[in-house]
Short mmCIF file of N, CA and C in Angstrom, two decimals:
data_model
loop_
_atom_site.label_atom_id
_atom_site.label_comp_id
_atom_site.label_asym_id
_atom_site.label_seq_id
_atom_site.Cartn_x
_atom_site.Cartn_y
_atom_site.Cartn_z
N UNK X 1 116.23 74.17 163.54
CA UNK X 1 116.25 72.79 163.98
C UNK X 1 114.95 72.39 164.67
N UNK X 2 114.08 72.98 165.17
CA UNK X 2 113.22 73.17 166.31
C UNK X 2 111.93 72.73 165.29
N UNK X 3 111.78 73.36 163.54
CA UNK X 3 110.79 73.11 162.78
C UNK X 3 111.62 71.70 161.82
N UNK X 4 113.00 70.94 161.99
CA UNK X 4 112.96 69.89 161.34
C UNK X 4 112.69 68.95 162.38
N UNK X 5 112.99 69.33 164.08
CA UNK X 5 112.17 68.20 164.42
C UNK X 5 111.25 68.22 165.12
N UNK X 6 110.18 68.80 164.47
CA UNK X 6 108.54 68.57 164.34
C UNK X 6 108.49 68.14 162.95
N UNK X 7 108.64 68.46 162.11
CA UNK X 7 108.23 67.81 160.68
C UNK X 7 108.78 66.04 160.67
N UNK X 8 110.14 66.02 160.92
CA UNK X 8 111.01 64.88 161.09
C UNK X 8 110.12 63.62 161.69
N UNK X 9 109.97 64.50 163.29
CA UNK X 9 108.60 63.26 164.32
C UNK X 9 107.07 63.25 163.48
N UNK X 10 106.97 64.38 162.71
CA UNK X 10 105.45 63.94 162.02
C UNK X 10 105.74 62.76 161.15
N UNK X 11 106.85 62.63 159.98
CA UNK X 11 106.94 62.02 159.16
C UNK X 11 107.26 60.61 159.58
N UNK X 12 107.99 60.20 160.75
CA UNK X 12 108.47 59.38 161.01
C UNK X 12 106.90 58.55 162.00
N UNK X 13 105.46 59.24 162.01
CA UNK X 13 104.79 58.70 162.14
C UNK X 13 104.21 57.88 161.16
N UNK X 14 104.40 58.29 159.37
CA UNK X 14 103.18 57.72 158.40
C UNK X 14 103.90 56.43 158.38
N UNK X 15 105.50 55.79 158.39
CA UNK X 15 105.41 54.19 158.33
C UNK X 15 104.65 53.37 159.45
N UNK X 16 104.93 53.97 160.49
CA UNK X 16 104.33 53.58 161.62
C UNK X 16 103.05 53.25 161.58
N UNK X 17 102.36 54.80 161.34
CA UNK X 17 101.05 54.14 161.13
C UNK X 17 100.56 53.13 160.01
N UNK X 18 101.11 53.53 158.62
CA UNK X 18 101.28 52.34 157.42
C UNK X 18 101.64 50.70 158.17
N UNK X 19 102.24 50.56 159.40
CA UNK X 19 102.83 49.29 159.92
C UNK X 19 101.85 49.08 160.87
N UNK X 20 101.15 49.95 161.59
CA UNK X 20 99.75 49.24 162.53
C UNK X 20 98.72 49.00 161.41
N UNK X 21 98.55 49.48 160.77
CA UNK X 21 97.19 49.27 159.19
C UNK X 21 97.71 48.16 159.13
N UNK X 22 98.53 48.06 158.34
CA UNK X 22 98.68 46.81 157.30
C UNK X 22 98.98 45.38 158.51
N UNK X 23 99.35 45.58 160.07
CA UNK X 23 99.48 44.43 160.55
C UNK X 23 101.02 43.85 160.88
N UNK X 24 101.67 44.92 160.42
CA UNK X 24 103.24 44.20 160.94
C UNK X 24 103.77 45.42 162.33
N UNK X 25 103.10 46.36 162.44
CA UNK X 25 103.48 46.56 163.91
C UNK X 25 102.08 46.46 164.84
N UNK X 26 102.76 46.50 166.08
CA UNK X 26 101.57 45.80 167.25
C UNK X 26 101.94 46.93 168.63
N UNK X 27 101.54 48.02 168.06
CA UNK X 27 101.71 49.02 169.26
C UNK X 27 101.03 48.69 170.86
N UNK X 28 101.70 48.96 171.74
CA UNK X 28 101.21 49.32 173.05
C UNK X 28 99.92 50.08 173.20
N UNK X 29 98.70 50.02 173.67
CA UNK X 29 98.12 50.70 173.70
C UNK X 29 98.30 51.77 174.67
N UNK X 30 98.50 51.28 176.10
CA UNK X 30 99.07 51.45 177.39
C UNK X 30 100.52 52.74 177.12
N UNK X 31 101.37 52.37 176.48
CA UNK X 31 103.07 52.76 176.12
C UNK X 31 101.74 54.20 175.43
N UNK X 32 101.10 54.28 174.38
CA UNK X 32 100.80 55.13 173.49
C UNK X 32 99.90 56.55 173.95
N UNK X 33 98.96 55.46 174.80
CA UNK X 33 97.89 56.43 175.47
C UNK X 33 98.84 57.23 176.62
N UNK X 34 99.53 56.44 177.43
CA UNK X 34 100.20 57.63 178.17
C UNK X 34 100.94 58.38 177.85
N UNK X 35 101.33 58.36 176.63
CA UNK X 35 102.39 58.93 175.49
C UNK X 35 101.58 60.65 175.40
N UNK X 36 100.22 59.78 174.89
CA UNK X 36 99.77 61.31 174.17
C UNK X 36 99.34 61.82 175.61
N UNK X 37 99.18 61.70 176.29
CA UNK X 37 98.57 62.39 177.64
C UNK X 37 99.58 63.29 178.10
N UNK X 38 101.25 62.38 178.47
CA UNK X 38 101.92 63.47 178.97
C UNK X 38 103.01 63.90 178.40
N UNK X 39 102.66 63.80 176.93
CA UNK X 39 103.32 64.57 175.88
C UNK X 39 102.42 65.99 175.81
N UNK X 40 101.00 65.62 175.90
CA UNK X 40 99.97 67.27 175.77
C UNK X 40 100.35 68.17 177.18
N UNK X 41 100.57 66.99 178.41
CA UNK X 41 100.91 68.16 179.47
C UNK X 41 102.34 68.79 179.23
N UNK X 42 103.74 67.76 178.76
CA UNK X 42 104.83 68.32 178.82
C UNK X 42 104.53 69.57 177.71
N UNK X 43 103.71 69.89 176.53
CA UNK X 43 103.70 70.70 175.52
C UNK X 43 103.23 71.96 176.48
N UNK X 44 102.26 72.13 177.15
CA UNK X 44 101.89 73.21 177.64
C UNK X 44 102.81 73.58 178.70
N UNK X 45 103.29 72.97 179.34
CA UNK X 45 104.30 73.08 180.75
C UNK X 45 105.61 73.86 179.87
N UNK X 46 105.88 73.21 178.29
CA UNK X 46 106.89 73.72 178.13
C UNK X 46 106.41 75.46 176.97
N UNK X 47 105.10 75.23 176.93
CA UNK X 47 104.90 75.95 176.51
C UNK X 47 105.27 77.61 177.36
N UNK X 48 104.57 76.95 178.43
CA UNK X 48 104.61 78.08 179.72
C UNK X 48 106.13 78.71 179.81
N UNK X 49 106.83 77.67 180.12
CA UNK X 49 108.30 78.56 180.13
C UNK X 49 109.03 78.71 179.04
N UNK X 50 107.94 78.70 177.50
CA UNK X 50 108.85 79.46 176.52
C UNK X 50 110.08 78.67 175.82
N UNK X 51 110.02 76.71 176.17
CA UNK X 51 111.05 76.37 175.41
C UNK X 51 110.72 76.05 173.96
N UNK X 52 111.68 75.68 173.51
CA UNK X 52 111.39 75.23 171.99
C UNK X 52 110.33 73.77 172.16
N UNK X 53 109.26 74.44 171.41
CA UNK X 53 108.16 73.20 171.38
C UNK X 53 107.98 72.13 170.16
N UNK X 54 108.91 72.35 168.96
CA UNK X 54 108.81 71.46 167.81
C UNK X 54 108.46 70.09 167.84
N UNK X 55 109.42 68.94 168.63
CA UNK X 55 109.53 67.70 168.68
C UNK X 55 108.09 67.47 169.60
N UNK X 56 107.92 68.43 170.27
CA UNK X 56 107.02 68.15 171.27
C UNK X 56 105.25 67.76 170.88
N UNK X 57 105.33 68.76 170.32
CA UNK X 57 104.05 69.35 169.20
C UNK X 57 103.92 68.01 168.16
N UNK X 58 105.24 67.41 167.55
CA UNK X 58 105.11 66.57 166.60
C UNK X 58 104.56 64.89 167.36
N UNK X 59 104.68 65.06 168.50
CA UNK X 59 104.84 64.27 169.67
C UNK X 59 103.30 63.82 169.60
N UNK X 60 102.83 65.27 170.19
CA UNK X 60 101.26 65.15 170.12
C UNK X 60 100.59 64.58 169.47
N UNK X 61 100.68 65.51 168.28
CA UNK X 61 100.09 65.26 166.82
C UNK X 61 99.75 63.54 167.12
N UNK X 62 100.68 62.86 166.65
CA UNK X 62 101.24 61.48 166.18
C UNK X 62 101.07 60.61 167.47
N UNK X 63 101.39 60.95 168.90
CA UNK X 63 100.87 59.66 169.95
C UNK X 63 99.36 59.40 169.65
N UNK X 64 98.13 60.86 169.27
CA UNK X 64 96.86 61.01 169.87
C UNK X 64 96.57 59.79 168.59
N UNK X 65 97.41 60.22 167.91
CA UNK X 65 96.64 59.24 166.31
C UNK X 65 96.82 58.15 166.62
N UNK X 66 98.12 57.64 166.90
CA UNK X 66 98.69 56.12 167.05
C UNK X 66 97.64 55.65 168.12
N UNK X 67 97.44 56.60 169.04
CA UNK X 67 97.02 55.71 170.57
C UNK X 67 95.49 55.18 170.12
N UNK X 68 94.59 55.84 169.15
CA UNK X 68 93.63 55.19 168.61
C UNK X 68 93.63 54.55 167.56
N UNK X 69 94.82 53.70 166.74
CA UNK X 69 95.03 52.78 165.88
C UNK X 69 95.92 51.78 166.89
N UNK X 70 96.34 52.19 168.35
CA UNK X 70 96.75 50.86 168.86
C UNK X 70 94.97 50.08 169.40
N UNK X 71 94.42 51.36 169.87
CA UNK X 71 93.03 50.77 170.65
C UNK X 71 92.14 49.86 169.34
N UNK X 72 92.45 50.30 168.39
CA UNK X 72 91.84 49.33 167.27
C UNK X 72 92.46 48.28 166.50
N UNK X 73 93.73 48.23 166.67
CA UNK X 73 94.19 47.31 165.42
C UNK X 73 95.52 46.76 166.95
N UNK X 74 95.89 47.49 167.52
CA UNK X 74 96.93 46.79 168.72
C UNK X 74 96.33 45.44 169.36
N UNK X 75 97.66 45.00 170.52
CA UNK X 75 96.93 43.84 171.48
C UNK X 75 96.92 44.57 172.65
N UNK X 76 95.72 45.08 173.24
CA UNK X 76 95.53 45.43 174.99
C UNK X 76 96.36 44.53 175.82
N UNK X 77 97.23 44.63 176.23
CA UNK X 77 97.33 43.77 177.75
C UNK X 77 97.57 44.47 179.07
N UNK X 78 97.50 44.46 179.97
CA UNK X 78 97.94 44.98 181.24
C UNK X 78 98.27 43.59 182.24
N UNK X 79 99.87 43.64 181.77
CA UNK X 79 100.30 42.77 182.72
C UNK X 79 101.00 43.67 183.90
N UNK X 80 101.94 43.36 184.68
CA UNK X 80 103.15 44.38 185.49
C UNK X 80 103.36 45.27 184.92
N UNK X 81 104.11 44.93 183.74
CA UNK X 81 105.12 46.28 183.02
C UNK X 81 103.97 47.28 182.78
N UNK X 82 102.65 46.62 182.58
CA UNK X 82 101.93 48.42 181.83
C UNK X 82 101.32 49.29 183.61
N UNK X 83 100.63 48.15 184.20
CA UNK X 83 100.44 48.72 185.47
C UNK X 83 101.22 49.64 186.20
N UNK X 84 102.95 49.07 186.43
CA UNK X 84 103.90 49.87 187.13
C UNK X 84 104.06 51.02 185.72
N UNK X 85 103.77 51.33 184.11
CA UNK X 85 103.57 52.69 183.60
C UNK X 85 102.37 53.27 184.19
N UNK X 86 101.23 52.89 184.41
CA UNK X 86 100.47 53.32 184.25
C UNK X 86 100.42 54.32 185.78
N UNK X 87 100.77 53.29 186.65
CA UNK X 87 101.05 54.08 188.25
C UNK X 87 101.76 55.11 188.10
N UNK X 88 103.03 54.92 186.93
CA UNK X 88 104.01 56.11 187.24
C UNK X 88 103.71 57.28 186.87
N UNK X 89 103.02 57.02 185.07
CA UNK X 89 102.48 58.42 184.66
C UNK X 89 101.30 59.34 185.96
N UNK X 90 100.54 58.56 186.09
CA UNK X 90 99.64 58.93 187.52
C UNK X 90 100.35 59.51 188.38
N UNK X 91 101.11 59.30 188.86
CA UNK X 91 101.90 59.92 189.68
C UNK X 91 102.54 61.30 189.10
N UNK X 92 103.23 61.35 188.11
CA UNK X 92 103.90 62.57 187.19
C UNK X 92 102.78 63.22 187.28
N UNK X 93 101.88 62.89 187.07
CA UNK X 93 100.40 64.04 186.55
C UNK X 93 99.96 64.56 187.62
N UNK X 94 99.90 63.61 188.74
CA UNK X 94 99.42 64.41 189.93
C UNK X 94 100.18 65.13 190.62
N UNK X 95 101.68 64.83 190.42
CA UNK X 95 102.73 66.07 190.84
C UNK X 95 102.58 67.26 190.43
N UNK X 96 102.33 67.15 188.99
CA UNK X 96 102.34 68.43 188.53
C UNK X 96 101.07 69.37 189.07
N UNK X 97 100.25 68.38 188.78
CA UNK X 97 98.57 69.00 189.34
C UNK X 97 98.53 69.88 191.00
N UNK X 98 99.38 68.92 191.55
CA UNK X 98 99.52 69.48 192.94
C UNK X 98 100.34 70.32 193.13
N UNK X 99 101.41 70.75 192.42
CA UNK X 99 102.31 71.69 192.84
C UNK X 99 102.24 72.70 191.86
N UNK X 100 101.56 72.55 190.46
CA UNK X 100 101.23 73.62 189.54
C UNK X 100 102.19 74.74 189.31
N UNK X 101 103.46 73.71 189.88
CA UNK X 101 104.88 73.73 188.95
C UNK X 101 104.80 73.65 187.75
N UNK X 102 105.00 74.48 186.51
CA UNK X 102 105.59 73.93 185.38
C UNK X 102 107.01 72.70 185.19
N UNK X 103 107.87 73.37 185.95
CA UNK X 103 109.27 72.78 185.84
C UNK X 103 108.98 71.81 186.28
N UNK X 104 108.27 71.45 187.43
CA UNK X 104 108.15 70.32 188.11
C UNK X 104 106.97 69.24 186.99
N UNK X 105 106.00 69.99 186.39
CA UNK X 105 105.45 69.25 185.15
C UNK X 105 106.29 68.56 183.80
N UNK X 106 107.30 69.25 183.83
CA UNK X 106 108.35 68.99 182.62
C UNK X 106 109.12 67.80 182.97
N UNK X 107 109.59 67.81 184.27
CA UNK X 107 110.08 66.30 185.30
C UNK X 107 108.90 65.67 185.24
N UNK X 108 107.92 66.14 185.66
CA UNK X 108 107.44 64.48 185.91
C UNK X 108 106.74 64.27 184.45
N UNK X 109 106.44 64.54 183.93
CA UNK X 109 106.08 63.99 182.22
C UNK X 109 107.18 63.11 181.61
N UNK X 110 108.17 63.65 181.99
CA UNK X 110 108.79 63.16 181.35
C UNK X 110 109.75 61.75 182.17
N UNK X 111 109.31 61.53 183.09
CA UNK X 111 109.41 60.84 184.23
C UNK X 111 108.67 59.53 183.90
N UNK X 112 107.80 59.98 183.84
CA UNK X 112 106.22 59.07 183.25
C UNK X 112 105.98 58.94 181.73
N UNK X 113 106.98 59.84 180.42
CA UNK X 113 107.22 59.36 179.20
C UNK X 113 108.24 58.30 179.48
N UNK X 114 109.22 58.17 180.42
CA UNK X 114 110.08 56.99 180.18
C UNK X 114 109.52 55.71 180.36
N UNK X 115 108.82 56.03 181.84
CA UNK X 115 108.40 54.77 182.52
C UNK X 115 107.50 54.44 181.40
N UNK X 116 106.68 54.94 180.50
CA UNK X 116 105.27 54.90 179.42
C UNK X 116 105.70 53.30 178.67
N UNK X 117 107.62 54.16 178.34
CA UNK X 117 108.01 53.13 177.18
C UNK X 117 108.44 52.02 177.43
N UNK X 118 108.34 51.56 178.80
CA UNK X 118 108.83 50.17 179.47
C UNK X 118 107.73 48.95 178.20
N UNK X 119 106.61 49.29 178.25
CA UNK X 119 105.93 48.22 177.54
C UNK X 119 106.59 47.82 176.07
N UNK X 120 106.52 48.78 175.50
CA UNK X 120 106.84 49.05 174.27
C UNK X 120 108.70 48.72 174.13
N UNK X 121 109.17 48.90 175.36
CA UNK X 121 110.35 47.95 175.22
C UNK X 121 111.06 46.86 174.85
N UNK X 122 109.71 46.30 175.97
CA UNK X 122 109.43 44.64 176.08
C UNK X 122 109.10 44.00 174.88
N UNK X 123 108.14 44.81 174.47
CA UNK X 123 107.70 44.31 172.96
C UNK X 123 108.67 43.95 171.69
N UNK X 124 109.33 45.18 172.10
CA UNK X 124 110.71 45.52 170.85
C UNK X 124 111.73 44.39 171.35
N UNK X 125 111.87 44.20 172.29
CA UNK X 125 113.04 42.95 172.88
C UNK X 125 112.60 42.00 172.79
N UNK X 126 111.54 41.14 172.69
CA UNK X 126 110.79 40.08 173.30
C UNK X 126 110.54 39.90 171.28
N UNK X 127 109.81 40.91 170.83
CA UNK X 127 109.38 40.79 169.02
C UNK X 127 109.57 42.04 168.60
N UNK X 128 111.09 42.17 168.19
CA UNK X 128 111.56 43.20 166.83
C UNK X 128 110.40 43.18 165.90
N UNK X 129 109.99 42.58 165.49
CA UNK X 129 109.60 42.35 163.92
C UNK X 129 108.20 43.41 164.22
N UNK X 130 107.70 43.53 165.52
CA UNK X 130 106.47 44.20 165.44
C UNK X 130 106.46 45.69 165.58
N UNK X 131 107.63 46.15 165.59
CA UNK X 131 107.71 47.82 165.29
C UNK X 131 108.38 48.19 164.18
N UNK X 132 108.33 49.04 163.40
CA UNK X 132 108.53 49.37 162.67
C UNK X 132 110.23 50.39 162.92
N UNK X 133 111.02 49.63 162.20
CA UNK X 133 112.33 50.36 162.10
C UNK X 133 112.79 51.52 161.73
N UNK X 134 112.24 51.80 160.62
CA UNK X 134 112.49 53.22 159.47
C UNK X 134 111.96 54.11 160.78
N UNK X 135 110.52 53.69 161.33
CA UNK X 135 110.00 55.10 162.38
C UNK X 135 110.82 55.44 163.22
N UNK X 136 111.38 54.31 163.92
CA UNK X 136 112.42 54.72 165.01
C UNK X 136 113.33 55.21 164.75
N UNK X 137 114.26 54.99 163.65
CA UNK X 137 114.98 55.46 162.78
C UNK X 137 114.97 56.79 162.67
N UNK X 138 113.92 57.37 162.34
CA UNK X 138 113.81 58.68 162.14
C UNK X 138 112.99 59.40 163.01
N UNK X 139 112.38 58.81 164.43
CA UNK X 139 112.27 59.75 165.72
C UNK X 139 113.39 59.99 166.14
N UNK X 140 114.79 59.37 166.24
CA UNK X 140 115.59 59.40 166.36
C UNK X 140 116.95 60.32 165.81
N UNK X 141 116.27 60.50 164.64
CA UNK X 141 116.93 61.68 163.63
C UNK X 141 116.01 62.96 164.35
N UNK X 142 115.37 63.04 164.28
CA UNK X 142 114.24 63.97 164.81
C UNK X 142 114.97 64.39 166.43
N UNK X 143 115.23 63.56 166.97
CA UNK X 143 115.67 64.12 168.27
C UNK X 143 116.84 64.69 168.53
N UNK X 144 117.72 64.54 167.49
CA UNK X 144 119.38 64.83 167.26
C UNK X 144 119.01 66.41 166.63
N UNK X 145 117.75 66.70 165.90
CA UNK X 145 117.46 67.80 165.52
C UNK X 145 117.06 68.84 167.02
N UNK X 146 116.41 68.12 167.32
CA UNK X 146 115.38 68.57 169.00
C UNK X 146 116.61 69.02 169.79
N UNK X 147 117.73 68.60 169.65
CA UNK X 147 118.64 68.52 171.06
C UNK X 147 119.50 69.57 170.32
N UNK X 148 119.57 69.86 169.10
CA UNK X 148 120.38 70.72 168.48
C UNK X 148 119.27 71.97 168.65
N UNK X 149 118.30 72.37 168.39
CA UNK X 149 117.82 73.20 168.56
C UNK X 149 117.38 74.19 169.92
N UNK X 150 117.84 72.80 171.13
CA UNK X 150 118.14 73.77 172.48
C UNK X 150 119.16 75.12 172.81
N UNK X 151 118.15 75.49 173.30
CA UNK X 151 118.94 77.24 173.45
C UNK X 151 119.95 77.05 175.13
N UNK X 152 118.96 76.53 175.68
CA UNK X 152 119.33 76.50 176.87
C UNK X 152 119.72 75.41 177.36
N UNK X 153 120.51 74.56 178.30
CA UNK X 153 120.84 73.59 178.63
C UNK X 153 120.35 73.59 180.27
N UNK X 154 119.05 73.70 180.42
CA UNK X 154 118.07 73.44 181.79
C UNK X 154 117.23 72.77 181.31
N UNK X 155 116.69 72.69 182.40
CA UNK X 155 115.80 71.25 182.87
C UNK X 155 114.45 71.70 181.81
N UNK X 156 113.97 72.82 181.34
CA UNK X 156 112.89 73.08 181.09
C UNK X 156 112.81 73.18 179.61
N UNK X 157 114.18 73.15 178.60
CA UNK X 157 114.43 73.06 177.15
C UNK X 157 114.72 71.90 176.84
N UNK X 158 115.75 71.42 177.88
CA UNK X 158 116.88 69.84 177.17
C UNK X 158 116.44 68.55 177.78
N UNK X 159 115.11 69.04 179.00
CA UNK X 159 114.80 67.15 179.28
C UNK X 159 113.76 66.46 178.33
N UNK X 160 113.13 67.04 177.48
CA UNK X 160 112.10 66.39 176.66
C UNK X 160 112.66 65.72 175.76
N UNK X 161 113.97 66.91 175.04
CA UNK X 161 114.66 65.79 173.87
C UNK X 161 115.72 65.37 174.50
N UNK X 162 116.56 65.23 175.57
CA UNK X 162 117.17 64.31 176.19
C UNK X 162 115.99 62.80 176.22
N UNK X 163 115.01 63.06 177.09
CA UNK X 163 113.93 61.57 177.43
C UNK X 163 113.76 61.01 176.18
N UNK X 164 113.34 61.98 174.77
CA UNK X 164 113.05 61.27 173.86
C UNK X 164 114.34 60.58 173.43
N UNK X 165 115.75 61.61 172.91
CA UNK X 165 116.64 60.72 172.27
C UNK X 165 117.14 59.39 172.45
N UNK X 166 116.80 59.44 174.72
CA UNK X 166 117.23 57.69 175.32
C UNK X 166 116.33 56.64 174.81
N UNK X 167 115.24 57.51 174.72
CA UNK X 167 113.60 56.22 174.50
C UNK X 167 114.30 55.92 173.06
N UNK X 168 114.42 56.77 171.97
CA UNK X 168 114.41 56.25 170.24
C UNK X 168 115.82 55.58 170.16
N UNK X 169 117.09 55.58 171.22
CA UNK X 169 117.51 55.16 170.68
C UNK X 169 117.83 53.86 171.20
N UNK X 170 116.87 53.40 172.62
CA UNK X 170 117.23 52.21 172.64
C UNK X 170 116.27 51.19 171.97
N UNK X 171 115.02 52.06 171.27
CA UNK X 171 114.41 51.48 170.33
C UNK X 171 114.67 51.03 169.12
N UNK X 172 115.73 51.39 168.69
CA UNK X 172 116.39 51.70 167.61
C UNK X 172 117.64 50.48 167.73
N UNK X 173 117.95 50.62 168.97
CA UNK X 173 119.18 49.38 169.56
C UNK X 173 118.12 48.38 168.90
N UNK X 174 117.07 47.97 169.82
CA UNK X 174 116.05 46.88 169.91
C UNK X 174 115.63 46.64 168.89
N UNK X 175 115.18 47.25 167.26
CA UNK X 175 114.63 46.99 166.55
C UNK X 175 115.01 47.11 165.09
N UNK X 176 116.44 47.84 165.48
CA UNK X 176 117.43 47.79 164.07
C UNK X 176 118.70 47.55 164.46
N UNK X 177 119.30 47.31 165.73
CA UNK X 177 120.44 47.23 165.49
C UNK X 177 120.77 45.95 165.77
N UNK X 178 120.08 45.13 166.99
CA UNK X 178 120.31 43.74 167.15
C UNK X 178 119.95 42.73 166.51
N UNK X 179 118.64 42.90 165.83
CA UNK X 179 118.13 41.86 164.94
C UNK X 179 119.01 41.68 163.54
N UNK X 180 119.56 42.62 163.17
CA UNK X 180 121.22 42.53 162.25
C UNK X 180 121.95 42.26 162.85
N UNK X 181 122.37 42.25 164.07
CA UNK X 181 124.10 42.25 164.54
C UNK X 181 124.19 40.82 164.39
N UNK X 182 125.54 40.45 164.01
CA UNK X 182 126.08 39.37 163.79
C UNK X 182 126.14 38.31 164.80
N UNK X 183 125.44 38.17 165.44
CA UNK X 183 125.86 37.07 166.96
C UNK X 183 126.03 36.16 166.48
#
């Protein structure tokens, strides 16, 4: 499960990126760049204590790419919502830095991956039409793989694909399930 979701999160990057190219998604730059930052620290933190790194790794791969097709083809803004991410990841990073905790790196990454996706929320609530569905769709499949492939049920295996499965699937609420629902 651990190698379908890394392949799963790679694949579920090419619409994505196919949807920032062509102009119908409008990534966060802010949501992306802190993405790949403390997705590379949660990879080594979890590297250190030996959990399953698949989703994580696929994580990498795919924020570092996206975060330089949002800086080129995205809209920059830094209103509140990216500032209060941007403070929070800062904060996660310097926890870890200062206490050179792993476990305590695995919390706060992933502390600062939630807070990351506040922008990218807004976006999805405010304009469905600018993310791409199928991707979320299938980070989301990808994380049902991630959470199946935990050995252990501690803080240092099950909070990365716990953080991811809440992030994809209220993305997934936001960008496939309401813009169909019948209201």
């Amino acid at each position: 499960m651990n190698t379908a979701a890394f392949v799963l999160f790679l694949v579920a990057f090419l619409p994505y990126v196919w949807a920032i190219i062509s102009g119908s998604a409008d990534p966060s730059p802010i949501s992306w760049g802190i993405w790949a930052s403390v997705d590379t620290l949660a990879l080594l933190a979890m590297r250190k204590k030996q959990a399953p790194i698949g989703q994580i790794s696929g994580a990498v791969v795919g924020a570092s790419v996206v975060t330089i097709l949002a800086l080129i083809y995205g809209t920059p803004t830094m209103g509140s919502i990216e500032w209060v991410s941007v403070v929070g990841a800062v904060v996660g990073i310097v926890l870890w830095q200062v206490s050179g905790n792993a476990t305590l790196a695995i919390i706060s990454s992933q502390a600062a991956t939630f807070i990351a996706a506040f922008p990218t929320f807004a976006r999805g609530y405010s304009n469905p039409a600018q993310e791409d569905p199928l991707a979320w769709t299938i980070w989301l499949v990808s994380c049902v793989c991630a959470l199946l492939a935990v050995r252990k049920w501690n803080l240092e295996e099950a909070l990365q694909p716990i953080s991811f499965t809440v992030i994809e699937a209220i993305m997934v609420i936001l960008v496939v399930i309401i813009p169909h629902w019948p209201w």
